Amino acid sequence: MESATEAKAKAAVNGKPATGETFEVHRPVDGSVIETVAIDSPESVAAGVARIRAAQPAWEAIGFAGRRRWLESLRDWILANQERLDALMQEETGKVRADASLEAFYCLEAINFWIDQGPKFLADEVVTPHNPLLRAKRSKIVHRPYGVVGIIAPWNFPVILSLGDALPALMAGNAVVIKPSELTPLTLIEMVRGWSEEVGAPDVLAVVNGMGETGGALVDESDYVQFTGSERTGKVVMKRAADTLTPVSLELGGKDPLIVTRTADLERAANATAWGGLLNTGQICISIERVYVEEPVYDEFVELLRAKVEDVRQGADGNTYSAEVGAMTSPAQTEIVSDHVEDARAAGARILTGGKRKQGPGDWYEPTLIADVDHSMKVMREETFGPVIPVMKVKDVEEAITLANDSKYGLGSSVFAGDSEEGERIARRIEAGACNVNDVLVNYNVLGLPMGGWKNSGIGARHGAQGIRRFCRTEALTIPRLPQGKAEPVWFPYSPRKRGFVRRLYRFINARGLRDRLGL
Ligand code: NAD
């Protein structure tokens, strides 16, 4: 019988590793090895992309209705296998079950969203020419798929940030090759195996495995690259894509601020901050990473938040839903988290709860609340990406807005204020791709809204019309409405009489006032 490893190797784009090299995937909760995965060499990536490229024209040709049917079958397969997929996701990431289950939930919702909305977002757009002389043409914009979309994904939401982006790319008529993070490839590999072997869908979705070399090769072979990951790697990917003039969409890091005004409902703000800062062990690009609180309510808010963070249970909860915060997924990230907390501690911040790694096997960092921080500290300036919430006192809303905008990042943000109008006034001044008034993270769930970053948080956006149009080239069409003569007046040969006529015509159209139009 075929082993699980062999089955997964089959789902890799080319079936067999050309290098013979492998990497291990670990359980973050105790550090043990789950599985060894074969690395795809650049040659293997090229061969795999060529294979799915060959299947892409037929996929494009079946149209939205045909592609919709396959995506619906994938949705039904995910539903039928959800428990198993959630468990595997939990195993390779160290998430609590509630967080692990978000990945399948997202895919189900996103499939339904893109199969319904995709055809509308990509419908031909009729353009009325500005020049009346051109109205004898039908002019339209047609959205056509790039061909092969390469997706390079991080480890924090291994399926949402890979298959989640593949869904609109596929619906648009592309073939897709995904390179998941080497820390967390297993659930995605299993889902792509499900697509090809159990759903029996066309050969237009594949996985390549490995690290930077594999990712770089995928950039070289793709017609469009969707990258989600760190700012540092995003720049490397964009530079590499420049060699082949391949367009990219970059979803990078964040340092999301949350502002609490003196008029806010502090209980709601504290609940939201604890959840938005600690969900997925704080490993979300749109985690709450900095909190600014107006002076009159600072002490009360900090005490409320301290109680919430202390109440959070951390552990490996299997499928019991008995913990809120899980393990860290990446040992390298735990080092960064620890460094930021120690930097703040050394600079005089107060660690109110947490503030250290847990002893024992696995990779665990305690839910941590830090008060009395300032902008000289790393924890307020660099992406922490862990279960750490730093809170800073500000004298008023103006200072809060200034500090919120004092960041090289601009991904998400939140404002808690006494009423929606006050909240919206502040939100409109925040330099970020999104702002949630009296809420956290929720913009990600509104799939009709673009989700993308300003400044160093990225280029482009997933979700909304942009989220599917980015996977298409536009083609401008002009088509005659009326019978045509043998030549147009502006074509060769030129003569004084014809050019005089053209000049008078352009004058008549573009001048204002009858006398000017007639040249009198
Ligand atoms: P990373 O940049 O280290 O790795 C991301 C992916 O790039 C991985 O698959 C990795 O193997 C690959 N890679 C590494 N070197 C490469 C190279 N030279 N060429 C091509 N690919 C290469 O990021 P990570 O640590 O996996 O993820 C965490 C980061 O992702 C955080 O900064 C986080 O904010 C960001 N993120 C952003 C969003 C968003 O939507 N903006 C969402 C989630 C995570």
Coordinates of C-alpha atoms in Angstrom, one line a residue, residues 204-505:
V204 CA -4.6 23.1 -13.1
L205 CA -3.6 23.2 -9.4
A206 CA -0.3 22.0 -8.1
V207 CA 2.1 22.3 -5.2
V208 CA 5.9 22.7 -5.3
N209 CA 7.8 22.3 -2.0
G210 CA 11.0 23.8 -0.7
M211 CA 12.6 27.0 0.5
G212 CA 13.9 30.1 -1.2
E213 CA 15.4 28.4 -4.2
T214 CA 12.1 26.7 -5.0
G215 CA 10.2 29.9 -4.5
G216 CA 12.6 31.8 -6.7
A217 CA 12.2 29.2 -9.5
L218 CA 8.4 29.6 -9.3
V219 CA 8.8 33.4 -9.7
D220 CA 10.8 32.7 -12.9
E221 CA 8.2 30.3 -14.3
S222 CA 5.0 32.2 -13.5
D223 CA 3.1 34.8 -15.5
Y224 CA 1.9 36.4 -12.3
V225 CA 3.1 36.1 -8.7
Q226 CA 1.1 36.4 -5.6
F227 CA 3.4 36.6 -2.6
T228 CA 2.4 36.7 1.1
G229 CA 5.2 36.8 3.6
S230 CA 7.7 39.1 5.2
E231 CA 8.7 42.5 3.9
R232 CA 12.3 41.3 3.4
T233 CA 11.4 38.3 1.2
G234 CA 8.7 40.4 -0.6
K235 CA 11.5 42.7 -1.8
V236 CA 13.6 39.8 -3.0
V237 CA 10.6 38.4 -4.9
M238 CA 9.8 41.7 -6.5
K239 CA 13.5 42.2 -7.6
R240 CA 13.5 38.7 -9.1
A241 CA 10.2 39.2 -10.9
A242 CA 11.7 42.3 -12.5
D243 CA 14.1 40.1 -14.5
T244 CA 11.1 38.6 -16.4
L245 CA 8.9 41.7 -16.0
T246 CA 6.4 39.5 -14.2
P247 CA 3.7 41.5 -12.3
V248 CA 3.5 40.8 -8.5
S249 CA 1.0 41.3 -5.7
L250 CA 2.7 41.6 -2.3
E251 CA 0.9 41.0 1.0
L252 CA 3.5 41.8 3.6
G253 CA 4.0 42.6 7.2
G254 CA 2.0 44.9 9.5
K255 CA 2.2 46.7 12.8
D256 CA -1.5 47.4 13.3
P257 CA -2.5 50.1 15.7
L258 CA -5.6 50.2 17.9
I259 CA -6.8 53.5 19.3
V260 CA -9.0 53.7 22.4
T261 CA -10.6 57.2 23.0
R262 CA -11.9 58.5 26.3
T263 CA -15.5 58.0 25.1
A264 CA -15.1 54.3 24.1
D265 CA -16.9 51.3 25.6
L266 CA -13.8 50.1 27.5
E267 CA -15.1 46.6 28.2
R268 CA -15.7 46.0 24.5
A269 CA -12.4 47.6 23.6
A270 CA -10.5 45.4 26.1
N271 CA -12.3 42.2 24.8
A272 CA -11.5 43.1 21.3
T273 CA -7.9 44.0 22.0
A274 CA -7.3 40.6 23.8
W275 CA -8.8 38.7 20.9
G276 CA -7.3 40.8 18.1
G277 CA -3.9 40.7 19.7
L278 CA -3.8 37.0 20.7
L279 CA -5.9 35.2 18.1
N280 CA -3.7 32.6 16.3
T281 CA -1.1 33.2 19.0
G282 CA -0.7 36.8 17.6
Q283 CA 0.7 35.4 14.4
I284 CA -1.6 37.3 12.0
C285 CA -0.5 40.0 9.6
I286 CA -3.4 42.1 10.9
S287 CA -3.0 41.3 14.6
I288 CA -3.3 44.2 17.0
E289 CA 0.3 45.0 17.5
R290 CA 0.2 48.5 19.2
V291 CA -2.5 50.1 21.5
Y292 CA -2.8 53.8 22.1
V293 CA -5.2 54.8 24.9
E294 CA -6.2 58.4 25.9
E295 CA -4.9 59.4 29.3
P296 CA -8.2 59.7 31.2
V297 CA -9.1 56.0 30.6
Y298 CA -5.6 54.5 30.4
D299 CA -5.4 53.0 33.9
E300 CA -8.9 51.6 33.7
F301 CA -8.4 50.1 30.3
V302 CA -5.1 48.5 31.2
E303 CA -6.6 46.8 34.3
L304 CA -9.5 45.5 32.2
L305 CA -7.2 44.2 29.6
R306 CA -4.9 42.6 32.2
A307 CA -7.8 40.5 33.5
K308 CA -8.7 39.4 30.0
V309 CA -5.2 38.4 29.0
E310 CA -4.7 36.6 32.4
D311 CA -7.9 34.6 31.7
V312 CA -6.6 33.3 28.4
R313 CA -5.9 29.5 28.4
Q314 CA -2.8 28.4 26.5
G315 CA -2.2 24.8 25.4
A316 CA -2.6 21.9 23.0
D317 CA -6.4 21.4 23.0
G318 CA -6.9 18.6 20.5
N319 CA -10.5 18.9 19.4
T320 CA -11.8 20.0 22.8
Y321 CA -11.9 23.8 22.2
S322 CA -10.5 24.2 25.7
A323 CA -7.8 26.7 25.0
E324 CA -7.7 30.1 23.3
V325 CA -4.0 30.4 22.5
G326 CA -1.7 27.7 21.0
A327 CA 2.0 27.3 20.3
M328 CA 4.3 29.4 18.2
T329 CA 4.6 28.0 14.7
S330 CA 8.1 29.2 13.8
P331 CA 11.0 28.9 16.2
A332 CA 12.7 31.9 14.4
Q333 CA 9.6 34.0 15.2
T334 CA 9.7 33.1 18.9
E335 CA 13.2 34.5 19.0
I336 CA 11.9 37.8 17.6
V337 CA 9.0 37.9 20.1
S338 CA 11.4 37.3 22.9
D339 CA 13.8 39.9 21.7
H340 CA 11.1 42.6 21.5
V341 CA 9.8 41.8 25.0
E342 CA 13.3 41.9 26.5
D343 CA 14.0 45.2 24.7
A344 CA 10.9 46.7 26.2
R345 CA 11.6 45.3 29.6
A346 CA 15.2 46.7 29.5
A347 CA 13.9 50.1 28.5
G348 CA 11.6 50.3 31.5
A349 CA 8.2 49.1 30.2
R350 CA 6.0 47.1 32.7
I351 CA 5.3 43.5 31.8
L352 CA 1.9 43.0 33.4
T353 CA 1.5 39.3 32.6
G354 CA 3.4 36.7 30.6
G355 CA 6.7 37.9 29.2
K356 CA 8.5 34.6 28.8
R357 CA 8.7 31.2 27.0
K358 CA 7.1 28.2 28.6
Q359 CA 9.5 25.5 29.9
G360 CA 9.3 22.1 28.4
P361 CA 9.1 20.6 24.9
G362 CA 7.7 22.6 22.0
D363 CA 7.7 26.2 21.2
W364 CA 5.5 28.2 23.5
Y365 CA 5.4 31.9 24.4
E366 CA 3.1 33.2 27.1
P367 CA 0.3 35.6 26.3
T368 CA 1.9 38.9 27.2
L369 CA 0.6 42.4 28.2
I370 CA 3.1 45.3 28.3
A371 CA 2.2 48.7 29.7
D372 CA 4.0 52.0 29.6
V373 CA 5.8 51.5 26.3
D374 CA 6.9 54.2 23.9
H375 CA 8.1 54.6 20.3
S376 CA 11.7 54.0 21.1
M377 CA 11.0 50.3 21.7
K378 CA 11.1 47.6 19.1
V379 CA 7.8 46.3 20.3
M380 CA 6.2 49.5 19.0
R381 CA 8.2 49.8 15.7
E382 CA 8.9 46.4 14.3
E383 CA 6.5 43.5 13.5
T384 CA 6.4 41.2 16.6
F385 CA 4.1 38.6 15.2
G386 CA 3.4 36.9 18.5
P387 CA 1.1 36.9 21.6
V388 CA 2.2 40.3 22.8
I389 CA 0.1 43.4 23.4
P390 CA 1.9 46.7 24.2
V391 CA -0.2 49.6 25.4
M392 CA 0.9 53.2 25.4
K393 CA -0.7 56.2 27.1
V394 CA -1.4 59.3 24.8
K395 CA -2.6 62.7 25.9
D396 CA -5.3 63.0 23.2
V397 CA -6.7 61.6 20.0
E398 CA -4.4 63.8 17.9
E399 CA -1.3 62.2 19.5
A400 CA -2.8 58.8 19.0
I401 CA -3.4 59.4 15.3
T402 CA 0.2 60.8 14.8
L403 CA 1.7 57.8 16.5
A404 CA -0.5 55.3 14.7
N405 CA 0.7 56.8 11.5
D406 CA 4.3 56.9 12.6
S407 CA 5.1 53.4 11.1
K408 CA 6.7 52.1 8.0
Y409 CA 3.7 49.7 7.8
G410 CA 0.1 50.4 7.0
L411 CA -1.9 47.1 6.8
G412 CA -4.9 47.2 9.2
S413 CA -6.0 49.3 12.2
S414 CA -8.9 49.8 14.7
V415 CA -10.5 52.7 16.5
F416 CA -12.7 52.4 19.6
A417 CA -14.7 55.5 20.2
G418 CA -18.0 56.5 21.8
D419 CA -20.0 56.7 18.6
S420 CA -19.6 55.6 15.0
E421 CA -19.2 59.1 13.7
E422 CA -16.3 59.9 15.9
G423 CA -14.8 56.6 15.1
E424 CA -15.2 57.2 11.3
R425 CA -13.6 60.6 11.6
I426 CA -10.5 59.1 13.2
A427 CA -10.5 56.1 10.8
R428 CA -10.4 58.4 7.8
R429 CA -7.1 59.8 9.0
I430 CA -5.3 56.5 9.6
E431 CA -2.7 55.6 7.0
A432 CA -3.6 51.9 6.5
G433 CA -5.4 49.6 4.0
A434 CA -8.2 49.1 6.5
C435 CA -9.7 50.5 9.6
N436 CA -12.4 48.8 11.8
V437 CA -14.4 51.1 13.9
N438 CA -15.3 49.5 17.3
D439 CA -14.1 46.2 16.0
V440 CA -11.0 44.3 15.1
L441 CA -9.9 42.2 12.1
V442 CA -13.4 42.0 10.7
N443 CA -12.6 43.7 7.4
Y444 CA -10.9 40.4 6.4
N445 CA -14.3 38.7 6.5
V446 CA -16.0 41.2 4.2
L447 CA -14.8 39.5 1.0
G448 CA -16.2 42.4 -1.1
L449 CA -13.7 44.8 0.5
P450 CA -10.1 45.0 -0.9
M451 CA -7.6 43.7 1.7
G452 CA -4.1 45.1 1.1
G453 CA -1.4 47.3 2.6
W454 CA -0.1 50.8 2.3
K455 CA 3.6 51.7 2.6
N456 CA 5.8 48.7 3.3
S457 CA 2.8 46.4 3.9
G458 CA 2.5 45.6 0.3
I459 CA 1.3 46.2 -3.2
G460 CA -2.1 45.2 -4.5
A461 CA -5.0 43.6 -2.7
R462 CA -6.8 40.4 -2.3
H463 CA -10.6 40.3 -2.1
G464 CA -13.1 42.6 -3.8
A465 CA -13.1 43.2 -7.5
Q466 CA -9.3 43.8 -7.4
G467 CA -8.8 40.4 -5.7
I468 CA -9.8 38.6 -9.0
R469 CA -9.0 41.3 -11.6
R470 CA -5.3 41.2 -10.5
F471 CA -5.1 37.7 -12.0
C472 CA -6.2 39.0 -15.4
R473 CA -4.7 41.0 -18.2
T474 CA -7.1 43.5 -19.7
E475 CA -7.7 43.5 -23.4
A476 CA -9.2 46.6 -25.0
L477 CA -11.5 45.7 -27.9
T478 CA -13.0 48.0 -30.6
I479 CA -15.6 46.5 -32.8
P480 CA -17.5 48.3 -35.6
R481 CA -21.2 48.9 -35.2
L482 CA -21.9 50.1 -38.7
P483 CA -20.9 49.1 -42.2
Q484 CA -17.5 50.5 -43.0
G485 CA -15.9 52.2 -46.1
K486 CA -12.7 51.2 -47.7
A487 CA -10.6 53.8 -45.7
E488 CA -10.9 56.3 -42.9
P489 CA -10.4 60.0 -43.5
V490 CA -7.3 60.0 -41.2
W491 CA -5.5 57.2 -43.1
F492 CA -3.1 57.6 -46.0
P493 CA -2.8 59.3 -48.4
Y494 CA -2.7 62.8 -46.8
S495 CA -3.8 65.9 -48.7
P496 CA -4.4 69.5 -47.9
R497 CA -8.1 69.0 -48.4
K498 CA -8.4 65.9 -46.1
R499 CA -6.2 67.3 -43.4
G500 CA -8.1 70.6 -43.5
F501 CA -11.3 68.7 -42.9
V502 CA -9.8 66.8 -40.0
R503 CA -8.5 70.0 -38.4
R504 CA -12.0 71.7 -38.7
L505 CA -13.6 68.6 -37.2

